[in-house]
Tab-separated table of C-alpha atoms in Angstrom:
chain	number	residue	atom	x	y	z
A	1	MET	CA	0.000	0.000	0.000
A	2	SER	CA	1.294	3.458	-0.943
A	3	ASP	CA	2.324	6.071	1.572
A	4	TYR	CA	-0.178	8.859	2.098
A	5	VAL	CA	-0.418	12.366	3.502
A	6	ILE	CA	-3.074	14.241	5.446
A	7	VAL	CA	-3.926	17.562	3.821
A	8	SER	CA	-6.090	20.368	5.181
A	9	ASP	CA	-6.480	24.087	4.576
A	10	ALA	CA	-5.314	27.230	6.335
A	11	THR	CA	-8.521	27.534	8.338
A	12	LEU	CA	-7.355	24.763	10.685
A	13	ASP	CA	-5.447	27.322	12.809
A	14	LEU	CA	-2.863	24.940	14.261
A	15	PRO	CA	0.562	26.254	15.321
A	16	MET	CA	3.514	25.447	13.062
A	17	HIS	CA	5.213	23.151	15.564
A	18	ILE	CA	2.160	20.853	15.557
A	19	ILE	CA	1.897	20.970	11.757
A	20	ASN	CA	5.568	20.069	11.416
A	21	GLU	CA	5.550	17.399	14.124
A	22	TYR	CA	2.685	15.490	12.511
A	23	ASP	CA	3.593	16.245	8.878
A	24	ILE	CA	0.239	17.860	8.141
A	25	ARG	CA	0.126	19.468	4.702
A	26	VAL	CA	-1.748	22.783	4.621
A	27	ILE	CA	-3.112	24.550	1.544
A	28	PRO	CA	-2.821	28.350	1.947
A	29	MET	CA	-5.847	30.609	1.529
A	30	GLY	CA	-6.325	34.154	0.306
A	31	ILE	CA	-7.510	37.279	2.093
A	32	ASP	CA	-7.971	40.863	0.914
A	33	ILE	CA	-7.379	43.757	3.312
A	34	ASP	CA	-8.458	47.159	2.015
A	35	GLY	CA	-7.812	46.065	-1.544
A	36	VAL	CA	-4.425	44.456	-0.887
A	37	SER	CA	-4.268	40.700	-1.466
A	38	TYR	CA	-2.371	38.353	0.829
A	39	THR	CA	-1.976	34.603	1.015
A	40	HIS	CA	-2.293	33.182	4.510
A	41	TYR	CA	0.250	30.455	5.185
A	42	PRO	CA	0.544	28.757	8.586
A	43	ASP	CA	4.091	30.124	8.894
A	44	GLU	CA	2.727	33.678	8.350
A	45	ARG	CA	5.271	34.361	5.596
A	46	GLU	CA	3.148	37.013	3.853
A	47	ILE	CA	1.263	38.570	6.751
A	48	SER	CA	1.603	37.896	10.451
A	49	ILE	CA	-1.456	37.230	12.558
A	50	GLU	CA	-0.445	40.097	14.835
A	51	SER	CA	-0.273	42.483	11.879
A	52	PHE	CA	-3.639	41.282	10.593
A	53	TYR	CA	-5.455	42.051	13.855
A	54	GLN	CA	-3.709	45.386	14.174
A	55	LYS	CA	-5.024	46.329	10.744
A	56	LEU	CA	-8.552	45.395	11.824
A	57	LYS	CA	-8.201	47.481	14.973
A	58	ASN	CA	-7.134	50.401	12.794
A	59	GLY	CA	-10.356	50.107	10.805
A	60	ALA	CA	-9.280	47.948	7.871
A	61	ILE	CA	-11.883	45.796	6.125
A	62	SER	CA	-10.922	42.215	5.342
A	63	HIS	CA	-12.477	39.736	2.938
A	64	THR	CA	-11.678	36.088	2.333
A	65	SER	CA	-11.561	34.049	-0.858
A	66	GLN	CA	-11.949	30.341	-1.464
A	67	ILE	CA	-9.189	28.105	-2.753
A	68	THR	CA	-9.564	28.007	-6.534
A	69	PRO	CA	-9.889	24.801	-8.565
A	70	VAL	CA	-6.530	25.574	-10.177
A	71	ALA	CA	-4.820	25.974	-6.790
A	72	PHE	CA	-6.327	22.706	-5.560
A	73	ALA	CA	-5.295	20.847	-8.706
A	74	GLU	CA	-1.721	22.144	-8.567
A	75	TYR	CA	-1.323	21.317	-4.883
A	76	PHE	CA	-2.789	17.826	-5.133
A	77	ARG	CA	-1.032	17.009	-8.411
A	78	ASP	CA	2.352	17.818	-6.889
A	79	LEU	CA	1.733	15.227	-4.158
A	80	LEU	CA	0.378	12.637	-6.569
A	81	LYS	CA	3.453	12.980	-8.775
A	82	GLN	CA	5.515	12.029	-5.721
A	83	GLY	CA	3.600	8.753	-5.505
A	84	LEU	CA	1.612	9.829	-2.447
A	85	ASP	CA	-2.033	9.100	-1.748
A	86	ILE	CA	-4.097	11.940	-0.252
A	87	LEU	CA	-6.614	12.278	2.565
A	88	TYR	CA	-7.935	15.837	2.350
A	89	ILE	CA	-9.914	17.030	5.387
A	90	ALA	CA	-11.797	20.137	4.295
A	91	PHE	CA	-13.179	23.255	5.959
A	92	SER	CA	-16.887	22.803	6.784
A	93	SER	CA	-19.214	22.767	3.780
A	94	GLY	CA	-21.706	24.598	5.986
A	95	LEU	CA	-19.447	27.652	6.024
A	96	SER	CA	-17.654	27.593	2.677
A	97	GLY	CA	-17.669	26.120	-0.813
A	98	THR	CA	-14.135	24.815	-0.278
A	99	TYR	CA	-15.196	21.191	0.178
A	100	ASN	CA	-17.331	21.087	-2.964
A	101	THR	CA	-14.600	22.710	-5.048
A	102	ALA	CA	-12.038	20.189	-3.824
A	103	ARG	CA	-14.430	17.286	-4.407
A	104	LEU	CA	-14.895	18.212	-8.070
A	105	VAL	CA	-11.157	18.665	-8.589
A	106	ILE	CA	-10.456	15.301	-6.982
A	107	GLN	CA	-12.959	13.598	-9.286
A	108	ASP	CA	-10.918	14.792	-12.266
A	109	LEU	CA	-7.592	13.877	-10.666
A	110	ALA	CA	-8.854	10.379	-9.886
A	111	GLU	CA	-9.203	9.801	-13.636
A	112	GLU	CA	-5.775	11.313	-14.291
A	113	TYR	CA	-4.126	9.202	-11.561
A	114	PRO	CA	-6.151	5.945	-11.460
A	115	ASP	CA	-3.504	4.168	-9.373
A	116	ARG	CA	-3.627	6.731	-6.588
A	117	THR	CA	-6.153	6.991	-3.735
A	118	ILE	CA	-7.579	10.463	-3.109
A	119	TYR	CA	-10.204	11.018	-0.434
A	120	CYS	CA	-12.018	14.267	0.329
A	121	VAL	CA	-13.791	14.475	3.699
A	122	ASP	CA	-16.069	17.306	4.822
A	123	SER	CA	-14.882	18.047	8.361
A	124	LEU	CA	-18.073	19.940	9.311
A	125	CYS	CA	-15.612	21.876	11.486
A	126	ALA	CA	-13.998	25.293	11.503
A	127	SER	CA	-10.816	26.858	12.820
A	128	ILE	CA	-9.281	25.027	15.772
A	129	GLY	CA	-12.225	22.600	15.689
A	130	GLU	CA	-11.034	21.552	12.259
A	131	GLY	CA	-7.494	21.619	13.606
A	132	LEU	CA	-8.390	19.315	16.483
A	133	LEU	CA	-9.979	16.787	14.122
A	134	VAL	CA	-6.948	16.898	11.818
A	135	LEU	CA	-4.587	16.529	14.778
A	136	HIS	CA	-6.448	13.462	16.030
A	137	ALA	CA	-6.415	12.034	12.514
A	138	ALA	CA	-2.639	12.532	12.368
A	139	MET	CA	-2.294	10.746	15.700
A	140	GLN	CA	-4.313	7.832	14.335
A	141	LYS	CA	-2.073	7.737	11.268
A	142	GLN	CA	0.955	7.458	13.549
A	143	LYS	CA	-0.712	4.466	15.214
A	144	GLY	CA	-0.648	2.688	11.869
A	145	LEU	CA	-4.054	3.247	10.277
A	146	ASN	CA	-3.981	3.032	6.493
A	147	ILE	CA	-5.664	5.696	4.377
A	148	HIS	CA	-8.934	3.756	4.029
A	149	GLU	CA	-9.164	3.093	7.751
A	150	LEU	CA	-8.342	6.701	8.584
A	151	LYS	CA	-10.896	8.082	6.149
A	152	ASP	CA	-13.543	5.964	7.899
A	153	TRP	CA	-12.267	7.089	11.320
A	154	VAL	CA	-12.590	10.772	10.370
A	155	GLU	CA	-16.120	10.267	9.030
A	156	GLN	CA	-17.142	8.481	12.225
A	157	ASN	CA	-15.580	10.983	14.629
A	158	LYS	CA	-15.853	14.385	12.951
A	159	GLN	CA	-19.018	15.410	14.792
A	160	MET	CA	-17.273	14.816	18.104
A	161	SER	CA	-15.121	17.922	17.630
A	162	ARG	CA	-17.011	20.325	19.885
A	163	HIS	CA	-16.639	24.056	19.209
A	164	TRP	CA	-17.436	26.814	21.678
A	165	PHE	CA	-16.487	30.440	21.191
A	166	THR	CA	-17.417	34.029	21.878
A	167	VAL	CA	-16.594	37.272	20.104
A	168	LYS	CA	-15.958	40.741	21.444
A	169	ASP	CA	-17.225	42.897	18.564
A	170	LEU	CA	-20.535	41.817	17.042
A	171	PHE	CA	-20.069	43.915	13.908
A	172	TYR	CA	-17.842	41.251	12.357
A	173	LEU	CA	-20.639	38.712	12.785
A	174	LYS	CA	-23.127	41.259	11.443
A	175	ARG	CA	-21.143	41.557	8.217
A	176	GLY	CA	-21.384	37.794	7.846
A	177	GLY	CA	-25.128	37.780	8.549
A	178	ARG	CA	-24.837	35.942	11.885
A	179	VAL	CA	-26.499	38.710	13.892
A	180	THR	CA	-28.713	41.629	12.866
A	181	SER	CA	-27.637	45.264	12.823
A	182	ILE	CA	-29.846	46.001	15.833
A	183	GLU	CA	-28.393	43.067	17.768
A	184	ALA	CA	-24.894	44.279	16.957
A	185	VAL	CA	-25.559	47.838	18.145
A	186	VAL	CA	-27.415	46.839	21.320
A	187	GLY	CA	-25.083	43.959	22.119
A	188	SER	CA	-21.951	46.045	21.750
A	189	ALA	CA	-23.394	48.850	23.877
A	190	LEU	CA	-24.327	46.430	26.670
A	191	ARG	CA	-21.152	44.347	26.255
A	192	ILE	CA	-23.239	41.299	25.478
A	193	ARG	CA	-21.314	38.554	23.745
A	194	PRO	CA	-22.905	35.796	21.677
A	195	VAL	CA	-21.957	32.212	22.403
A	196	LEU	CA	-21.472	30.330	19.154
A	197	SER	CA	-21.079	26.715	18.166
A	198	THR	CA	-21.651	24.566	15.076
A	199	ASP	CA	-24.618	22.367	14.226
A	200	ASP	CA	-24.749	18.933	12.572
A	201	ALA	CA	-24.484	20.542	9.137
A	202	GLY	CA	-21.301	22.354	10.127
A	203	LYS	CA	-23.025	25.739	10.145
A	204	LEU	CA	-22.352	28.463	12.680
A	205	ILE	CA	-25.146	28.998	15.196
A	206	VAL	CA	-25.699	31.459	18.039
A	207	VAL	CA	-26.529	29.300	21.056
A	208	SER	CA	-26.915	31.937	23.758
A	209	LYS	CA	-25.671	35.326	24.907
A	210	ILE	CA	-23.651	36.231	27.968
A	211	ARG	CA	-22.265	39.335	29.595
A	212	GLY	CA	-18.796	39.733	31.087
A	213	SER	CA	-15.473	37.965	30.735
A	214	LYS	CA	-15.976	35.799	33.839
A	215	ALA	CA	-19.164	34.415	32.324
A	216	GLU	CA	-17.206	33.515	29.189
A	217	LEU	CA	-14.635	31.549	31.149
A	218	ASP	CA	-17.272	29.822	33.271
A	219	LEU	CA	-19.183	28.824	30.160
A	220	MET	CA	-16.115	27.285	28.508
A	221	VAL	CA	-15.266	25.216	31.573
A	222	ASN	CA	-18.876	24.098	32.028
A	223	LYS	CA	-19.181	23.018	28.399
A	224	LEU	CA	-16.004	20.967	28.731
A	225	LEU	CA	-17.392	19.227	31.805
A	226	GLU	CA	-20.864	18.702	30.318
A	227	GLU	CA	-19.932	17.540	26.826
A	228	GLY	CA	-16.370	16.250	26.964
A	229	ILE	CA	-15.655	12.528	26.723
A	230	ASP	CA	-12.781	11.107	28.779
A	231	ILE	CA	-11.436	14.624	29.209
A	232	ALA	CA	-8.725	13.509	31.633
A	233	ASP	CA	-7.042	11.811	28.657
A	234	GLN	CA	-7.535	14.681	26.227
A	235	THR	CA	-5.366	17.450	24.865
A	236	ILE	CA	-7.655	20.399	24.170
A	237	ILE	CA	-7.061	23.555	22.152
A	238	ILE	CA	-7.791	27.097	23.302
A	239	GLY	CA	-7.933	29.643	20.513
A	240	HIS	CA	-7.938	33.414	20.499
A	241	GLY	CA	-8.062	36.349	18.134
A	242	ASP	CA	-5.561	38.820	19.573
A	243	ASN	CA	-6.826	37.866	23.036
A	244	LEU	CA	-3.894	35.980	24.525
A	245	ALA	CA	-4.388	37.175	28.114
A	246	GLN	CA	-7.891	35.731	28.352
A	247	ALA	CA	-6.799	32.529	26.591
A	248	LYS	CA	-4.050	32.088	29.193
A	249	GLU	CA	-6.566	32.765	31.964
A	250	LEU	CA	-8.829	30.009	30.647
A	251	GLU	CA	-5.886	27.641	30.295
A	252	GLU	CA	-4.820	28.314	33.880
A	253	ILE	CA	-8.320	27.579	35.215
A	254	ILE	CA	-8.467	24.271	33.358
A	255	ARG	CA	-4.966	23.262	34.424
A	256	SER	CA	-5.533	24.249	38.049
A	257	LYS	CA	-8.528	21.922	38.191
A	258	ASN	CA	-6.560	19.084	36.523
A	259	LEU	CA	-9.421	18.597	34.089
A	260	VAL	CA	-7.485	17.438	31.016
A	261	LYS	CA	-4.249	15.735	30.049
A	262	ASP	CA	-2.854	18.842	28.349
A	263	THR	CA	-3.749	22.120	26.659
A	264	PHE	CA	-2.196	24.378	24.114
A	265	ILE	CA	-3.090	27.837	22.879
A	266	SER	CA	-3.334	28.722	19.204
A	267	SER	CA	-3.972	32.009	17.421
A	268	ILE	CA	-7.009	32.299	15.171
A	269	GLY	CA	-5.676	33.163	11.732
A	270	PRO	CA	-6.823	35.818	9.249
A	271	VAL	CA	-9.298	33.639	7.340
A	272	ILE	CA	-11.483	32.896	10.363
A	273	GLY	CA	-10.463	36.142	12.076
A	274	THR	CA	-12.011	38.134	9.235
A	275	HIS	CA	-15.422	36.891	10.392
A	276	THR	CA	-14.862	36.964	14.165
A	277	GLY	CA	-12.620	39.994	14.687
A	278	PRO	CA	-10.252	40.847	17.554
A	279	GLY	CA	-11.119	39.560	21.016
A	280	MET	CA	-12.464	36.163	20.019
A	281	LEU	CA	-12.044	33.341	22.558
A	282	ALA	CA	-12.547	29.688	21.644
A	283	MET	CA	-12.131	26.214	23.051
A	284	VAL	CA	-12.443	22.861	21.302
A	285	PHE	CA	-12.392	19.314	22.594
A	286	MET	CA	-13.657	15.863	21.640
A	287	GLY	CA	-17.104	15.341	23.082
A	288	LYS	CA	-20.627	14.057	22.695
A	289	LYS	CA	-22.327	14.405	19.337
A	290	ASN	CA	-25.373	16.662	19.083
A	291	ASP	CA	-28.619	14.975	20.067
């Protein structure tokens, strides 16, 4: 059986040391900030995450773009020419057309490379939720699963990646149609923060609304306790959009209670950050599927 690689896209928001350690291949994605185009790579070679959030704070407007069919074909073809099979774990189809674009490209490549195996899996996840699923898949690969077994494992476990996050400025969600203009104005004035998660279709949903940073931290810890499975054996990811102090505070609470095996903090990159803005706080873990 041929060797294979796990591929994902730049929305997975994993730190470079994890990407390198597990040999995860990441397709970069494009953003546009006030008319200037950048490509977001995990190593931040074109624009740093810090610089991106500073631009937003200064009033810049950012837009994202999907990976093009040509970019997909070039990236995948380069791997196939090396004799590698591919398991591509895509950004949620409920939030982007990325999965469907990749699926069509892979159909063509399967005819071009009939001896290669190319799988495309809809993660139904976003940001560090996608990253957590990809990380667990990479761990399973290290345990010896072949590409067919791992594809089945991802399909069976993808809805166990539980996402919980809050945002500081509702106007970024308003631009994406997640809250109304009135909700954004009133919520920002009262410092009300929406609590968001994903549904079974991988779409973003507003679950509730809270007020105050302590309530945010309490909610994250409670969700971990309520929904997490075997959390004492888990490594969980805490994400933030230019909100490192609060991310560290959440990490310290979880560690002080000895709730999980380990934690690490990751920055939310420009692709997701365009839609959530500065101040976002997130936590993901493996847990119970939605009822």
